[in-house]
Amino acid sequence: MQALLAQLLVGLINGSFYALLSLGLAVIFGMLNIINFAHGAVYMMGAFCAYFLLNVMGIGYWPALIVAPIAVGIFGMILERTMIQWLAGLDHLYGLLLTFGLALIIQGVFQNYFGSSGLPYAIPPELQGGMNLGFMFLPIYRGWVVVCSLVVCFATWYLIERTSLGANLRAATENPTLVRAFGINVPRMITLTYGLGVGLAALAGVLSAPINQVRPQMGADLIIVVFAVVVIGGMGSIMGSIITGFALGVVEGLTKYFYPEASNTVVFVLMVLVLLVKPSGLTGRTT
Amino acid sequence: MRHKASAILLGAALAISASGAAFAQDKTVKIGVLTDNSGLYADLGGPGSTVAAQMAVEDSGLTGKGWTIDVISADHQNKPDIGATIARQWIDVEKVDVLMDVLNSGVALAVNNVVREKNSLMINSGAATSDLTGKQCSPNTVHWTYDTYMLANSTGRALVKAGGDTWFFITADYAFGQALERDTTAVVVANGGKVIGDVKHPLNTADFSSFLLQAQASKAKIIGMANAGGDTTNTIKQAAEFGIVAGGQKLAGLLLFLTDVHSLGLPVAQGLNLSSTFYWDANDQTRAFAKRFSARMKTKAMPTMVQAGVYAGLLHYFKALQALGGNPHDGTKVADKMKEIPTDDVLFGKGKIEANGRAIHPAYLFEVKKPSESKGPWDYYKLVGTTPADQAFRPVSESNCPLVKK
């Protein structure tokens, strides 16, 4: 029983990464209709950015939580302005292919210069150590990751679903011409949204740097799972992707306990089952 | 009738000697470095293995003696089917004479069959499985640098003797991890220890916390990591986070490379024991090699034992070719010659290649230095013990290789 509780908690921790990443994907898909395959690459860039901030400029973990997502977000906005915006209105496939190509290029460049085995990034001193919960030893840092990602997820959901800015944004995706007639700069809004999604991925990258090695492949290993999360949750559904992210983390954690060999595939088995029963995903709107 | 028969015999003899003369003067060699150029093992082999192969070509001095030697490289992506396909194409179309490195045990075992079927040659440096010179041994394969038997024998025995008599394994779920767990279990049991549990994880896993919790709950004194590369570094890093070492359990990196230690950083890696057959900072010759190697690497990394093995293995291959007077393009013939000549190079020292294809040389047990003991970048290991060549690897008498006559 104790072991089971521990696995549930560990699953929740991993789920918070899935939730943060799939949230960004859902925002980008929901607002821009782009299947952003570069998401894993920008997640990796977030982690590398934190590494450089620390080792080149002496900027520690806490400022990096703000600086890295902004820096990578700006990079994302440049990508959107120079490349992705030209695909607006075209089939999803084009966006997917473009961002997939970008992801390969970005990863290739990092791999070429930094090798594959990665760079170390230490847990900040304030969050080192752990506490004994009775059923498991919980590293304080992992607890922080769960709290941080819950807060960010909620804030993003609130921004898009409950504020006037979010309402404009949602309206702009439904009918850009009409929204533009109200004097709202739709292209700039789209660019900022892409930057926000990318920034969320970069934030997840910074959060994961002390746990995982900062490696060029770290995003590529994760991105397929995250896509499965988004598909299961319903493409473009913000709340769906948050809840599914956490839930799948837990399911995966339990699989690692009961039958570890299947832990890499269980998410896809679930995806197939969900798609067979409900093709639009658990909370997806049918269009 | 008699005249006719002797004419045929004479003709045949002439033909044989003519073809013999033809290959004796054939001084072209094509070398294929088949490795993981982009995945989790790319730093310990990968592009560095190609650099090592090119350095071996230059240092052999053969190009100055009229030899034409080409080095090509490909990425097998850690997939046995892709590795086997590239090997076939290289041998059939590109006329590659020798396949170097071939890290990843799964890929190596697949390529092993291809090389044997086509009478080519593989000098394996990167794969760990001891099956390559055990039940799957082949007259066309030389296994150069290390194997699971040597790792188990060196690290495993040292740890059991130091009091680590209960073990829990975290094992990569493919040919390599399974072989390493099997060989280490044998050593642990033979030395009076006990294995109380194991967990098998898929290759290339990012999060090990579930597995570490199980290892922690087992209360085993030693947690043996039968995995490699990025999998091992993530296990070690996350074990520190979960307070495993602080809680009194000891981690055993059964296969840990220099690049893994570099990637972890000394604060996390300090105190780990590991076995290796090569360390760049061992003596003046290894330092000189490492310096030249590092200067050619984009990442400025020092060579791992896998890359050193590519260099040394290839130099020995060239010695065999010279002894044969040219390239016969015949894998078994070259392998036999390599086994005939004793091995002796600046990186691995004196040794030999056994009948089952196992190259033997001394093995070293290292401990990773504390940050305060390290004098500079890549100064990571201190020597704990040396196992002489004749004891470091599995004795031929214990090998279940069909090539070895008992």
mmCIF file of N, CA and C in Angstrom, chain B residues 300-344:
data_model
loop_
_atom_site.group_PDB
_atom_site.id
_atom_site.type_symbol
_atom_site.label_atom_id
_atom_site.label_comp_id
_atom_site.label_asym_id
_atom_site.label_seq_id
_atom_site.Cartn_x
_atom_site.Cartn_y
_atom_site.Cartn_z
ATOM 1 N N LYS B 300 35.462 18.925 -27.550
ATOM 2 C CA LYS B 300 36.752 18.934 -26.826
ATOM 3 C C LYS B 300 36.809 17.845 -25.753
ATOM 4 N N ALA B 301 36.057 16.772 -25.969
ATOM 5 C CA ALA B 301 36.007 15.695 -24.980
ATOM 6 C C ALA B 301 37.260 14.830 -25.052
ATOM 7 N N MET B 302 37.619 14.237 -23.915
ATOM 8 C CA MET B 302 38.689 13.244 -23.876
ATOM 9 C C MET B 302 38.116 11.900 -24.341
ATOM 10 N N PRO B 303 38.997 10.997 -24.815
ATOM 11 C CA PRO B 303 38.473 9.735 -25.345
ATOM 12 C C PRO B 303 37.955 8.792 -24.250
ATOM 13 N N THR B 304 36.882 8.074 -24.580
ATOM 14 C CA THR B 304 36.397 7.010 -23.703
ATOM 15 C C THR B 304 37.119 5.719 -24.068
ATOM 16 N N MET B 305 36.875 4.653 -23.281
ATOM 17 C CA MET B 305 37.538 3.392 -23.619
ATOM 18 C C MET B 305 37.032 2.835 -24.951
ATOM 19 N N VAL B 306 35.784 3.149 -25.305
ATOM 20 C CA VAL B 306 35.254 2.659 -26.583
ATOM 21 C C VAL B 306 36.036 3.272 -27.745
ATOM 22 N N GLN B 307 36.233 4.579 -27.677
ATOM 23 C CA GLN B 307 36.961 5.263 -28.752
ATOM 24 C C GLN B 307 38.421 4.821 -28.777
ATOM 25 N N ALA B 308 39.012 4.659 -27.598
ATOM 26 C CA ALA B 308 40.386 4.160 -27.548
ATOM 27 C C ALA B 308 40.473 2.767 -28.165
ATOM 28 N N GLY B 309 39.439 1.962 -27.934
ATOM 29 C CA GLY B 309 39.415 0.601 -28.478
ATOM 30 C C GLY B 309 39.338 0.586 -29.999
ATOM 31 N N VAL B 310 38.614 1.559 -30.567
ATOM 32 C CA VAL B 310 38.543 1.650 -32.026
ATOM 33 C C VAL B 310 39.941 1.911 -32.581
ATOM 34 N N TYR B 311 40.652 2.834 -31.937
ATOM 35 C CA TYR B 311 42.006 3.195 -32.379
ATOM 36 C C TYR B 311 42.943 1.987 -32.291
ATOM 37 N N ALA B 312 42.976 1.381 -31.103
ATOM 38 C CA ALA B 312 43.921 0.286 -30.884
ATOM 39 C C ALA B 312 43.564 -0.933 -31.725
ATOM 40 N N GLY B 313 42.270 -1.231 -31.812
ATOM 41 C CA GLY B 313 41.840 -2.387 -32.594
ATOM 42 C C GLY B 313 42.212 -2.248 -34.061
ATOM 43 N N LEU B 314 42.059 -1.028 -34.570
ATOM 44 C CA LEU B 314 42.352 -0.786 -35.980
ATOM 45 C C LEU B 314 43.862 -0.876 -36.243
ATOM 46 N N LEU B 315 44.652 -0.365 -35.306
ATOM 47 C CA LEU B 315 46.116 -0.463 -35.487
ATOM 48 C C LEU B 315 46.549 -1.929 -35.541
ATOM 49 N N HIS B 316 45.915 -2.747 -34.695
ATOM 50 C CA HIS B 316 46.260 -4.166 -34.701
ATOM 51 C C HIS B 316 45.822 -4.827 -36.013
ATOM 52 N N TYR B 317 44.690 -4.386 -36.531
ATOM 53 C CA TYR B 317 44.189 -4.885 -37.818
ATOM 54 C C TYR B 317 45.199 -4.570 -38.931
ATOM 55 N N PHE B 318 45.743 -3.347 -38.892
ATOM 56 C CA PHE B 318 46.731 -2.964 -39.907
ATOM 57 C C PHE B 318 47.985 -3.833 -39.805
ATOM 58 N N LYS B 319 48.367 -4.164 -38.558
ATOM 59 C CA LYS B 319 49.536 -5.049 -38.386
ATOM 60 C C LYS B 319 49.279 -6.383 -39.066
ATOM 61 N N ALA B 320 48.046 -6.886 -38.885
ATOM 62 C CA ALA B 320 47.712 -8.179 -39.495
ATOM 63 C C ALA B 320 47.764 -8.083 -41.019
ATOM 64 N N LEU B 321 47.233 -6.977 -41.564
ATOM 65 C CA LEU B 321 47.239 -6.808 -43.019
ATOM 66 C C LEU B 321 48.667 -6.773 -43.546
ATOM 67 N N GLN B 322 49.542 -6.062 -42.817
ATOM 68 C CA GLN B 322 50.940 -5.976 -43.267
ATOM 69 C C GLN B 322 51.603 -7.345 -43.203
ATOM 70 N N ALA B 323 51.276 -8.095 -42.160
ATOM 71 C CA ALA B 323 51.859 -9.435 -42.041
ATOM 72 C C ALA B 323 51.386 -10.335 -43.170
ATOM 73 N N LEU B 324 50.167 -10.069 -43.646
ATOM 74 C CA LEU B 324 49.643 -10.866 -44.756
ATOM 75 C C LEU B 324 50.184 -10.367 -46.094
ATOM 76 N N GLY B 325 50.837 -9.238 -46.088
ATOM 77 C CA GLY B 325 51.428 -8.699 -47.299
ATOM 78 C C GLY B 325 50.445 -7.952 -48.178
ATOM 79 N N GLY B 326 49.251 -7.729 -47.722
ATOM 80 C CA GLY B 326 48.240 -7.022 -48.505
ATOM 81 C C GLY B 326 46.885 -7.355 -47.940
ATOM 82 N N ASN B 327 45.835 -6.798 -48.542
ATOM 83 C CA ASN B 327 44.493 -7.038 -48.020
ATOM 84 C C ASN B 327 43.845 -8.192 -48.777
ATOM 85 N N PRO B 328 43.635 -9.338 -48.116
ATOM 86 C CA PRO B 328 43.023 -10.468 -48.820
ATOM 87 C C PRO B 328 41.516 -10.329 -48.971
ATOM 88 N N HIS B 329 40.905 -9.285 -48.379
ATOM 89 C CA HIS B 329 39.450 -9.112 -48.369
ATOM 90 C C HIS B 329 38.767 -10.389 -47.903
ATOM 91 N N ASP B 330 39.288 -10.969 -46.859
ATOM 92 C CA ASP B 330 38.773 -12.235 -46.334
ATOM 93 C C ASP B 330 38.784 -12.129 -44.806
ATOM 94 N N GLY B 331 37.575 -11.978 -44.231
ATOM 95 C CA GLY B 331 37.454 -11.690 -42.814
ATOM 96 C C GLY B 331 38.107 -12.726 -41.917
ATOM 97 N N THR B 332 37.835 -13.994 -42.175
ATOM 98 C CA THR B 332 38.380 -15.050 -41.311
ATOM 99 C C THR B 332 39.897 -15.042 -41.346
ATOM 100 N N LYS B 333 40.424 -14.866 -42.530
ATOM 101 C CA LYS B 333 41.877 -14.910 -42.695
ATOM 102 C C LYS B 333 42.541 -13.790 -41.878
ATOM 103 N N VAL B 334 41.969 -12.579 -41.965
ATOM 104 C CA VAL B 334 42.550 -11.459 -41.229
ATOM 105 C C VAL B 334 42.378 -11.673 -39.722
ATOM 106 N N ALA B 335 41.190 -12.149 -39.326
ATOM 107 C CA ALA B 335 40.946 -12.380 -37.898
ATOM 108 C C ALA B 335 41.947 -13.409 -37.362
ATOM 109 N N ASP B 336 42.186 -14.456 -38.150
ATOM 110 C CA ASP B 336 43.151 -15.480 -37.708
ATOM 111 C C ASP B 336 44.536 -14.869 -37.524
ATOM 112 N N LYS B 337 44.912 -14.006 -38.449
ATOM 113 C CA LYS B 337 46.222 -13.366 -38.358
ATOM 114 C C LYS B 337 46.278 -12.460 -37.131
ATOM 115 N N MET B 338 45.170 -11.761 -36.873
ATOM 116 C CA MET B 338 45.128 -10.892 -35.686
ATOM 117 C C MET B 338 45.294 -11.712 -34.409
ATOM 118 N N LYS B 339 44.741 -12.918 -34.404
ATOM 119 C CA LYS B 339 44.866 -13.772 -33.220
ATOM 120 C C LYS B 339 46.288 -14.317 -33.076
ATOM 121 N N GLU B 340 46.961 -14.463 -34.210
ATOM 122 C CA GLU B 340 48.317 -15.007 -34.210
ATOM 123 C C GLU B 340 49.322 -14.027 -33.600
ATOM 124 N N ILE B 341 49.148 -12.735 -33.946
ATOM 125 C CA ILE B 341 50.105 -11.720 -33.497
ATOM 126 C C ILE B 341 49.712 -11.258 -32.091
ATOM 127 N N PRO B 342 50.638 -11.197 -31.133
ATOM 128 C CA PRO B 342 50.274 -10.668 -29.816
ATOM 129 C C PRO B 342 49.917 -9.186 -29.931
ATOM 130 N N THR B 343 48.951 -8.740 -29.129
ATOM 131 C CA THR B 343 48.577 -7.326 -29.198
ATOM 132 C C THR B 343 49.510 -6.522 -28.295
ATOM 133 N N ASP B 344 49.847 -5.337 -28.746
ATOM 134 C CA ASP B 344 50.719 -4.461 -27.969
ATOM 135 C C ASP B 344 50.549 -3.051 -28.527
#
